[in-house]
Amino acid sequence: MISPQPVTDLMWAHWKTRILLSAVELGVFTALAGGPLTAAGLCARTALHPGPSADFLDALVALGLLDRSGDRYAGTPEALEYLDAGKPASYLGAGLLSRSPGLADELVGVLRTGKASHGGRDGRDFYARTYATAQSAGAFQRDMTTLSIGPARALAERFPWHRYRTLVDVGCAEGAVPGWVLRSHPHLTAVGFDLPAARPGFEAYTELLGVAERVEFRPGDFFRDELPRADVVVLGHVLHNWSEPEKLRLLEKAYAALPPGGAVLVHETLIDDERRGNAVGLILSLIMHAEVPGGFDYTGAQGVRWLRQAGFRKTRVEHLDGPESMLVGIR
């Protein structure tokens, strides 16, 4: 498989820069000049809101700008030398902010208030707005393909599809997962399940991939409606949009849609269990804070716990591509 990671790494570089600029504007490194602080101590010193603080600070750890020992954060030597405003002879923060004016404003607002920048009560409001027009729906679907094409192609290679005949992709967007999986496995058929406005993009993309005759788009709302039954239920970049009770509810609905021996595949940018390695997973969790009230990304260990709570008897975590991994649960 040719991985898209060299391309997508550059996409995430934009967000890594925003994290750095936000930390400079909030004065995180200056606050740590006197020594390590807990997250609560940093929140008090910088006006950082407790809600998104863990993902933000751990993202800085993963980016090599902070160290974490127990519950205390410290600046790395490089960060304390060049990003502490108390050292004007070596301070680079002002120059960084002046060269990228406004780039971090939206994220800084979220980090200070803990509230999603676009308002709304939860993910339902986000999707109602996103799918309100054909243009916004199409743009969102293309974004989802950007996130999903690498793991979709890896899923096609690494999961034992020969044991199954049907799959349903819940929240299918353009249908990258069923499209790429069906290209490699001619015996499979698939259903894409999403809000009605997703149909044109799904049908166009699966036609482009040459699998349109083996896929069906089925409109629905995965909280109001039962999920279509299949041997494999895929939830790709879906669970992270919702609160923990809603995540568990979706996994329970996936369990109900499967036969004995059926599988749920959850592919996400899973945060590593130590919360210090996968910067992209932590950044994506911050994006959830910015866009979807209640949403957050999570570790493989958390996902396994939810799968077991939902009733799945066998579970595992497996890396797919780049920062993406999958949770597998067998009913």
XYZ file of C-alpha atoms in Angstrom:
331
model
C 0.000 0.000 0.000
C 1.196 3.523 -0.810
C 0.541 5.489 2.377
C -0.732 9.093 2.205
C 1.233 9.895 5.384
C 3.868 12.168 3.754
C 1.016 14.334 2.486
C -1.172 14.242 5.595
C 1.824 14.955 7.848
C 2.072 18.340 6.153
C -1.623 18.954 6.799
C -1.111 18.291 10.509
C 1.968 20.563 10.541
C -0.445 23.505 10.254
C -2.164 22.422 13.458
C 1.121 21.797 15.261
C 2.046 25.399 14.512
C -1.290 26.585 15.913
C -0.653 24.622 19.114
C 2.768 26.247 19.496
C 1.427 29.754 18.837
C -1.459 29.228 21.262
C 0.937 28.151 24.012
C 3.095 31.226 23.374
C 0.099 33.571 23.433
C -1.229 32.003 26.646
C 2.199 32.333 28.275
C 2.552 28.632 29.084
C 6.355 28.576 28.873
C 6.760 31.814 30.787
C 4.528 30.406 33.535
C 6.805 27.362 33.788
C 10.016 29.406 34.067
C 9.873 29.142 37.853
C 9.523 25.356 37.842
C 7.044 22.543 37.139
C 3.323 23.050 37.694
C 0.261 20.851 37.700
C -2.387 21.344 35.038
C -4.493 23.195 37.620
C -1.545 25.439 38.451
C -0.968 26.214 34.786
C -4.649 26.980 34.300
C -4.494 29.447 37.182
C -1.351 31.122 35.830
C -2.393 31.342 32.182
C -6.221 31.576 32.106
C -6.248 28.209 30.343
C -9.664 26.559 30.812
C -9.597 23.186 32.626
C -11.828 21.518 30.000
C -9.376 21.327 27.070
C -6.235 21.702 29.234
C -5.258 18.008 29.407
C -5.336 17.507 25.629
C -3.556 20.815 25.042
C -0.762 20.237 27.545
C -0.261 16.617 26.535
C -0.112 17.712 22.887
C 2.753 20.020 23.891
C 4.409 17.014 25.539
C 4.021 14.981 22.343
C 5.451 17.891 20.336
C 8.566 17.952 22.544
C 7.876 21.350 24.111
C 6.837 20.158 27.581
C 7.872 17.280 29.813
C 5.394 15.549 32.117
C 6.273 13.695 35.300
C 3.316 12.410 37.281
C 0.805 15.244 37.247
C 3.357 18.032 36.824
C 4.422 19.733 33.602
C 7.764 21.369 32.920
C 9.180 23.203 29.947
C 11.868 21.459 27.934
C 15.274 23.190 27.957
C 14.673 24.522 24.440
C 11.226 25.867 25.286
C 12.458 27.549 28.473
C 15.380 29.136 26.620
C 13.510 30.459 23.583
C 9.825 30.741 24.551
C 10.011 32.333 28.005
C 9.105 36.010 27.661
C 11.228 36.681 30.750
C 14.376 36.122 28.661
C 14.167 38.962 26.129
C 17.631 38.322 24.694
C 16.650 34.846 23.418
C 12.829 35.041 23.328
C 11.399 33.998 19.943
C 7.699 34.074 20.842
C 7.010 37.625 19.691
C 8.503 36.923 16.298
C 6.531 33.706 15.913
C 3.261 35.505 16.656
C 4.042 38.458 14.376
C 4.850 36.176 11.434
C 1.528 34.324 11.757
C -0.962 36.991 12.841
C -4.341 35.621 13.875
C -3.483 31.986 13.137
C -4.037 30.883 16.740
C -6.896 33.246 17.646
C -9.731 30.747 17.318
C -7.934 28.011 19.243
C -6.833 30.429 21.957
C -10.471 31.430 22.408
C -11.464 27.791 22.907
C -8.587 27.198 25.319
C -9.582 30.224 27.395
C -13.320 29.572 27.525
C -13.634 25.801 27.118
C -16.474 26.445 24.662
C -16.725 25.374 21.030
C -15.930 28.283 18.741
C -19.009 27.716 16.567
C -21.491 27.464 19.417
C -24.106 24.747 19.527
C -25.058 22.326 22.243
C -23.558 19.099 20.921
C -22.615 17.151 17.801
C -26.198 17.212 16.531
C -26.017 20.972 16.089
C -22.642 20.631 14.372
C -23.990 18.116 11.836
C -27.207 20.030 11.258
C -25.084 23.038 10.295
C -22.573 20.987 8.306
C -25.211 19.195 6.239
C -27.407 22.263 5.766
C -26.235 22.903 2.193
C -24.862 20.721 -0.592
C -21.676 22.800 -0.621
C -20.926 22.451 3.098
C -21.876 18.760 3.082
C -19.562 18.089 0.149
C -16.663 19.961 1.741
C -17.072 18.017 4.969
C -17.218 14.698 3.121
C -14.002 15.491 1.275
C -12.345 16.334 4.601
C -13.430 12.949 5.928
C -11.924 11.200 2.913
C -8.642 13.021 3.609
C -8.664 11.579 7.146
C -9.914 8.142 6.115
C -8.170 7.130 2.898
C -5.004 5.883 4.619
C -6.767 3.756 7.243
C -9.324 2.614 4.646
C -6.619 1.179 2.423
C -4.853 -0.356 5.410
C -8.137 -1.915 6.591
C -8.572 -3.472 3.163
C -5.209 -5.222 3.551
C -5.067 -6.142 7.226
C -8.512 -7.228 8.356
C -9.587 -10.849 7.553
C -12.395 -9.907 5.181
C -12.541 -13.445 3.753
C -14.488 -14.436 6.886
C -17.305 -11.973 6.181
C -19.740 -11.091 3.409
C -21.309 -7.731 4.294
C -20.323 -4.488 5.965
C -22.042 -1.264 6.952
C -20.085 1.986 7.277
C -21.833 4.165 9.870
C -21.345 7.860 9.179
C -19.930 6.911 5.792
C -19.341 10.412 4.320
C -18.014 9.777 0.776
C -17.610 6.062 1.445
C -13.814 5.805 1.510
C -13.862 2.700 3.724
C -16.388 0.575 1.828
C -15.034 1.884 -1.467
C -11.424 0.847 -0.893
C -12.327 -2.373 0.913
C -14.660 -3.533 -1.864
C -12.051 -2.750 -4.517
C -9.802 -5.362 -2.885
C -12.473 -7.913 -1.943
C -14.923 -8.685 -4.767
C -17.040 -11.025 -2.620
C -18.156 -8.209 -0.294
C -21.194 -5.943 -0.461
C -21.662 -2.824 1.628
C -24.117 -0.255 2.947
C -23.186 3.357 3.608
C -25.326 4.800 6.424
C -25.419 8.571 6.908
C -27.671 11.609 6.899
C -29.612 12.064 3.619
C -27.443 14.962 2.416
C -24.441 12.609 2.196
C -25.966 10.569 -0.639
C -24.646 12.526 -3.680
C -21.059 12.545 -2.447
C -21.198 8.875 -1.470
C -22.613 7.765 -4.799
C -20.156 9.871 -6.800
C -17.095 8.626 -4.908
C -18.039 4.932 -4.915
C -18.761 5.248 -8.646
C -15.304 6.748 -9.093
C -13.808 3.743 -7.281
C -15.733 1.335 -9.503
C -17.752 -0.362 -6.755
C -21.126 1.379 -7.116
C -22.928 -1.836 -8.088
C -21.969 -3.461 -4.764
C -22.776 -0.598 -2.405
C -26.044 0.936 -1.275
C -26.554 4.287 0.420
C -29.109 4.111 3.207
C -30.181 7.426 4.801
C -30.693 7.635 8.532
C -29.696 9.084 11.884
C -27.580 6.700 13.947
C -29.036 7.934 17.237
C -32.698 7.843 16.185
C -32.603 4.804 13.869
C -31.380 1.257 14.238
C -28.171 0.510 12.377
C -28.403 -1.661 9.256
C -27.498 -5.266 10.010
C -24.210 -6.597 8.597
C -21.355 -8.965 9.373
C -19.032 -6.009 10.038
C -19.979 -2.571 11.382
C -17.446 0.210 10.737
C -17.340 3.397 12.808
C -14.645 5.646 11.370
C -13.963 9.029 12.977
C -17.440 8.865 14.477
C -17.084 8.089 18.180
C -14.785 11.045 18.861
C -17.604 13.471 18.038
C -19.629 12.447 21.085
C -19.624 12.307 24.869
C -18.705 9.077 26.655
C -22.349 7.965 27.226
C -23.096 8.579 23.535
C -19.959 6.705 22.476
C -21.116 3.717 24.510
C -24.624 3.981 23.083
C -23.281 3.796 19.523
C -21.167 0.748 20.367
C -24.220 -0.931 21.882
C -26.154 -0.222 18.680
C -23.302 -1.692 16.654
C -23.391 -4.804 18.851
C -27.134 -5.178 18.238
C -26.622 -4.938 14.450
C -24.121 -7.816 14.347
C -24.602 -11.597 14.251
C -22.626 -13.827 16.645
C -19.029 -13.711 15.453
C -19.586 -10.367 13.726
C -17.089 -7.548 14.155
C -17.111 -3.843 14.877
C -14.160 -1.853 13.499
C -13.571 1.553 15.053
C -10.853 3.488 13.260
C -9.700 6.726 14.827
C -6.574 8.743 15.469
C -6.242 6.908 18.776
C -4.214 8.639 21.469
C -1.417 6.446 22.806
C -2.131 5.098 26.286
C 0.701 7.170 27.823
C -0.650 10.338 26.168
C 2.801 11.466 25.087
C 3.427 9.951 21.638
C 0.613 10.576 19.138
C 0.496 14.354 18.845
C -2.064 14.169 16.032
C -4.528 12.251 18.224
C -4.265 14.908 20.917
C -4.556 17.700 18.350
C -7.666 16.098 16.869
C -9.162 15.927 20.345
C -8.550 19.667 20.651
C -10.306 20.146 17.322
C -13.287 18.321 18.810
C -13.245 20.772 21.726
C -13.236 23.589 19.169
C -16.030 22.248 16.958
C -18.195 19.700 18.758
C -19.247 20.313 22.388
C -18.778 17.095 24.364
C -16.594 15.375 21.758
C -13.101 14.112 22.501
C -10.537 11.633 21.223
C -9.399 8.763 23.407
C -6.818 6.074 24.014
C -6.909 2.481 22.877
C -7.343 1.376 26.500
C -10.421 3.571 26.876
C -11.868 2.221 23.638
C -11.316 -1.389 24.700
C -13.111 -0.692 27.985
C -16.129 0.717 26.135
C -16.193 -2.255 23.740
C -16.297 -4.648 26.669
C -19.018 -2.608 28.363
C -21.044 -2.886 25.148
C -20.743 -6.684 25.261
C -17.939 -7.519 22.813
C -16.165 -10.688 23.940
C -12.860 -10.315 22.064
C -11.126 -6.991 21.585
C -7.835 -5.687 20.263
C -6.078 -2.495 19.160
C -4.097 -2.469 15.914
C -2.126 0.260 14.167
C -3.283 1.072 10.626
C -1.444 3.948 8.961
C 0.359 7.048 10.188
C -1.369 8.266 13.360
C -4.426 6.058 12.713
C -5.300 2.849 14.554
C -8.346 0.616 14.890
C -10.257 -1.014 17.692
C -11.710 -4.423 16.858
C -14.540 -6.009 18.822
C -15.958 -9.465 18.098
C -19.479 -10.268 19.201
